[in-house]
Every structure is written in structure tokens, then in C-alpha cells.
Short mmCIF file of C-alpha atoms in Angstrom, two decimals:
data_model
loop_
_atom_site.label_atom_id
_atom_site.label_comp_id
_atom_site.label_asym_id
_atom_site.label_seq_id
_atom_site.Cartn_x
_atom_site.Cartn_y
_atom_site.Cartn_z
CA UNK R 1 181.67 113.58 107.21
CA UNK R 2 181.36 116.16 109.68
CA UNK R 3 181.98 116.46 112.80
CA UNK R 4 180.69 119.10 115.85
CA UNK R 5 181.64 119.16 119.15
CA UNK R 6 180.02 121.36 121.87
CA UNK R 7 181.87 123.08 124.90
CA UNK R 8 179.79 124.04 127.63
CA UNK R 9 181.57 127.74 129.09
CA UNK R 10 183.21 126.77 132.40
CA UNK R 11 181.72 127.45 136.29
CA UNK R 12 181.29 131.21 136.46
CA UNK R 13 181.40 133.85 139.64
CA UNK R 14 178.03 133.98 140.88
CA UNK R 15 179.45 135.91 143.70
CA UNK R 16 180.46 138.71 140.91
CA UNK R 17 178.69 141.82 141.32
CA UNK R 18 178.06 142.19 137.11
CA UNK R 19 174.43 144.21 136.26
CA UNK R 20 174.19 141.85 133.69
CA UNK R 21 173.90 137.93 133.77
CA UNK R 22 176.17 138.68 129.75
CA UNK R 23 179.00 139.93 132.08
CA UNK R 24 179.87 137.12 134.45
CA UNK R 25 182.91 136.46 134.73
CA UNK R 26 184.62 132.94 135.05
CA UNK R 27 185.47 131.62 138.96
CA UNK R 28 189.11 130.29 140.05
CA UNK R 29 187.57 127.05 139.61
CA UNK R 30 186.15 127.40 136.38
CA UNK R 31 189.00 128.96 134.81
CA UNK R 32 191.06 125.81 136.02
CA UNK R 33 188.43 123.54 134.53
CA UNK R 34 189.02 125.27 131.30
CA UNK R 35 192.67 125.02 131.05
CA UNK R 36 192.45 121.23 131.81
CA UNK R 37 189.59 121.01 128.88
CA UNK R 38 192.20 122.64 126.82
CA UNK R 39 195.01 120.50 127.95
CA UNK R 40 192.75 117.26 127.16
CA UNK R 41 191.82 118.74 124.08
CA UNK R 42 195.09 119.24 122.79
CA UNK R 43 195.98 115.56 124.19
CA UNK R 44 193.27 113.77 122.31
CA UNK R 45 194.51 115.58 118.87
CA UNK R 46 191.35 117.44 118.49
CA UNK R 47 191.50 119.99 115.88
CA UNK R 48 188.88 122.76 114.27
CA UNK R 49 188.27 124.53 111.42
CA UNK R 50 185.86 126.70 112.43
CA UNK R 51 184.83 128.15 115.82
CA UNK R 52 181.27 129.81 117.00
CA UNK R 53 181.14 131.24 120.26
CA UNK R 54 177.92 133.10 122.23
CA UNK R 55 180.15 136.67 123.39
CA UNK R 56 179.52 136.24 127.24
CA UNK R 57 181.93 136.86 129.31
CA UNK R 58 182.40 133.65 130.72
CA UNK R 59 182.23 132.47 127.55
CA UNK R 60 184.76 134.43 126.19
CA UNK R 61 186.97 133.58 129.31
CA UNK R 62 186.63 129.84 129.18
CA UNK R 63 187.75 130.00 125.36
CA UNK R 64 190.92 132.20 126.44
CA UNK R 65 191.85 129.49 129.28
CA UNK R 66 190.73 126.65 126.65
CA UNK R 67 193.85 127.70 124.27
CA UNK R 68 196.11 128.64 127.06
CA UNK R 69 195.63 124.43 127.85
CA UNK R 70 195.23 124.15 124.17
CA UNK R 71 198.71 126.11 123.22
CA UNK R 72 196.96 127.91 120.38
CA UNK R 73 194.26 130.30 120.16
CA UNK R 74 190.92 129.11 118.28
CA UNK R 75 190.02 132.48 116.68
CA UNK R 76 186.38 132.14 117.58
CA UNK R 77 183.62 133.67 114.94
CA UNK R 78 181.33 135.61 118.22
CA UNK R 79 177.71 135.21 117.32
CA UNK R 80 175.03 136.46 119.86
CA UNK R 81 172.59 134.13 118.60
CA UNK R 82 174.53 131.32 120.60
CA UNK R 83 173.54 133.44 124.15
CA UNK R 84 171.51 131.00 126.16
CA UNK R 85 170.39 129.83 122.72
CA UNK R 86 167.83 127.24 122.14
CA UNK R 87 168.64 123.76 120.84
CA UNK R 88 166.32 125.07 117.86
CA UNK R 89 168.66 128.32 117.56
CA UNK R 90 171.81 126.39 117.33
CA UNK R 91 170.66 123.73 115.04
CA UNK R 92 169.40 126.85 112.85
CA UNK R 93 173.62 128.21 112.94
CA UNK R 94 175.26 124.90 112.62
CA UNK R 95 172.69 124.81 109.34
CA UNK R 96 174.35 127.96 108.19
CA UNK R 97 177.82 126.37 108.66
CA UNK R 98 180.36 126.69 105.81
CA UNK R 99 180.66 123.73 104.28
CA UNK R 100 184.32 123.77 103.75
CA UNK R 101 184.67 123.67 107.43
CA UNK R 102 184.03 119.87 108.59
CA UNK R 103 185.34 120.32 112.30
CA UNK R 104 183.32 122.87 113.96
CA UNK R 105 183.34 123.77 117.71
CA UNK R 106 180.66 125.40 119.19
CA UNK R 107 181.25 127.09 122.69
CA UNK R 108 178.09 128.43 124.56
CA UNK R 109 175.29 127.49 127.66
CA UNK R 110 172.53 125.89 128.81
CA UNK R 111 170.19 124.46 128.52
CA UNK R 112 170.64 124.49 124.25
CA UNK R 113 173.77 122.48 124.06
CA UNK R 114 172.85 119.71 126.66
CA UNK R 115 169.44 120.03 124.14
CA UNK R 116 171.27 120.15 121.00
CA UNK R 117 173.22 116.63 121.77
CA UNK R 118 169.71 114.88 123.01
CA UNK R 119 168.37 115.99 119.53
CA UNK R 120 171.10 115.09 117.08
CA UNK R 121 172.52 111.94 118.65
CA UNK R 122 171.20 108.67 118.60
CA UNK R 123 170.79 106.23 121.66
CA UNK R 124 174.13 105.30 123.55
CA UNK R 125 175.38 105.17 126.84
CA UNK R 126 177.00 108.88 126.30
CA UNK R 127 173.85 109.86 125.42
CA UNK R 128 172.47 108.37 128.45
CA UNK R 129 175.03 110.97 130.62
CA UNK R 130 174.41 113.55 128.58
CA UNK R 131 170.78 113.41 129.67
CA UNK R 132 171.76 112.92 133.07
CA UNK R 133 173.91 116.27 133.03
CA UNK R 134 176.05 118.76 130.78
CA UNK R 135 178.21 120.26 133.66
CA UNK R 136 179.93 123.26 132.63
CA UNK R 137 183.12 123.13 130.85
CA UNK R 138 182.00 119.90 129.37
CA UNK R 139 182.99 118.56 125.83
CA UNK R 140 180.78 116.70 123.51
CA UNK R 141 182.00 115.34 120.04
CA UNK R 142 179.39 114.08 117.28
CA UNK R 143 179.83 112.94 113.90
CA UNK R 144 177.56 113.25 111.32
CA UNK R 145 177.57 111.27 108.02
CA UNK R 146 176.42 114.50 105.39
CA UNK R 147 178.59 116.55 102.91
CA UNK R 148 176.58 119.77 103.89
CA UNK R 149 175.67 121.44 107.27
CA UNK R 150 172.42 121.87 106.35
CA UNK R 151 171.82 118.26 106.22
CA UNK R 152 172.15 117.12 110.05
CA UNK R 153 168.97 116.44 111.35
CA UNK R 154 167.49 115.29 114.72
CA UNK R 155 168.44 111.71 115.58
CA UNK R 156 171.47 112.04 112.61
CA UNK R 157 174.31 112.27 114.86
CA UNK R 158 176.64 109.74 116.49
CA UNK R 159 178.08 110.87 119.95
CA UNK R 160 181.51 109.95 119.99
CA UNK R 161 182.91 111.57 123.03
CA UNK R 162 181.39 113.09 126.40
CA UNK R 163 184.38 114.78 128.47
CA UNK R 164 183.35 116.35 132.52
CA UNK R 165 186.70 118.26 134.06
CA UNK R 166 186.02 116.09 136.72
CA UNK R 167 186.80 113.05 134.12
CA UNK R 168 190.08 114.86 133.87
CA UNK R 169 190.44 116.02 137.56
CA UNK R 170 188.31 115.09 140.25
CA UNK R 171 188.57 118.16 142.39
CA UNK R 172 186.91 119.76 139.19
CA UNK R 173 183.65 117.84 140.34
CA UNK R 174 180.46 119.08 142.38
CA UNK R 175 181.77 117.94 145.36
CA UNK R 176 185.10 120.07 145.76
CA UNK R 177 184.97 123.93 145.77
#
């Protein structure tokens, strides 16, 4: 059994003044979000051996405030192939998983990950707000019944959890600033 659950990075500064859309930084909201995600995450007894992570800044941001919440840091493995990935891209890495590692989080952006849960999961009613929307700092947990990572294949996955900050916190939601 094996289990993978995607964390969307948290609301990031568009007001920033970075070059690059890489270097944008995390907003006071956002890095609030985070810590709650972290908090929650900690709450619910979730636990990983093994962490992938796109090297954004915001990415890298949301993971720090994640394990401040969290109360331990998750020693992400950086890989630039999860920057704006595709859902095709990140199927390809959780593929090349180790197999010793059966709880694997995977911390990156949009589009892929809201992509990646529409393709792995079957029909539920998470599914149903997943396709709706993956708002950042978002947490999604599937399960998939295979010994290897390579075996997970479109439609093989069980959604199990769908977590918004505003779940956790309302003024996390769309319609406080």
C-alpha cells in the first residue's frame, strides 16, 4: 500500500517585485495558511517518508511554515521537474519513487497537482471538489493498492482526504484578505 498526498504551495505575493515568476515569495496570508496546514497535518498524525518539492520560492516557503505548524522539518528532496509540472511530469517522478518509501508528499503548483488527483483517483465526492478547485495550500491524500511506485496508474487511486485552509480557518478563504 502506498500512499501520496499532494500540497499545493500556499497564496504567494503577487505584489512582489521578483524578475522571475521562480522567485515569488509567499504573502502574510499564505504563510499563515501554511502554518495552519502544518498544524492540521501534525493533528491528523500524518507522517512521510519521503518528500519531493518543485525549488520555488514560495514553494520552499510554504514547506518552511508547513513544519514550523508541523514541529519538525520534512527534509524535502528539491527536484525542478516538479516547477509548474504537468500531471504527466509528476506521474513520471512519483514512478521513479523509492519503493521503500510508502508515504510520499509531494509539494508543488498548478495546474499538475489539481491534474494529477483527477487522473489517479477514482469517482467520489472529494474528487468532485477537487475538480471544482485546488486552492493553494491545499492537501490531498490518496492511497494506492501496489507494492511499487511504478505501478499507480490513472484511475488507481482512492482519494482519502481533501484539506482547503479555509476548512481549517475561514478567514483563510477567497473571501477574506
Amino acid at each position: 500500500m502506498k500512499t501520496l498526498t499532494l500540497l499545493r504551495h500556499a497564496k504567494s505575493g503577487w505584489d512582489d517585485p521578483v524578475a522571475r515568476d521562480f522567485d515569488r515569495p509567499l504573502n502574510p496570508k499564505g504563510q499563515r495558511a501554511a502554518a495552519m496546514v502544518g498544524r492540521h497535518m501534525r493533528a491528523e498524525g500524518l507522517a512521510f517518508d519521503h518528500v519531493v518539492a518543485s525549488p520555488a520560492v514560495r514553494v520552499i516557503e510554504t514547506l518552511g511554515q508547513v513544519a514550523t505548524g508541523y514541529g519538525s522539518d520534512l527534509a524535502p528532496h528539491w527536484d525542478q521537474r516538479l516547477y509548474l509540472a504537468s500531471a504527466g511530469t509528476l506521474l513520471d517522478v512519483v514512478h521513479e519513487l523509492p519503493d521503500g518509501a510508502d508515504k510520499v508528499l509531494f509539494s508543488g503548483h498548478n495546474p499538475g497537482l489539481e491534474e494529477l488527483v483527477l487522473l489517479l483517483s477514482g469517482e467520489n465526492a472529494l474528487r468532485d471538489s477537487v475538480e471544482v478547485k485546488f486552492p493553494t495550500a491545499s492537501l490531498a491524500e490518496m492511497r494506492f493498492d501496489v507494492v511499487r511506485w511504478a505501478d499507480v496508474k490513472p484511475g488507481g487511486g482512492e482519494l482519502l482526504r481533501f484539506t482547503r485552509p479555509r476548512d481549517l480557518d475561514p478567514t483563510l478563504g477567497p473571501d477574506y484578505n
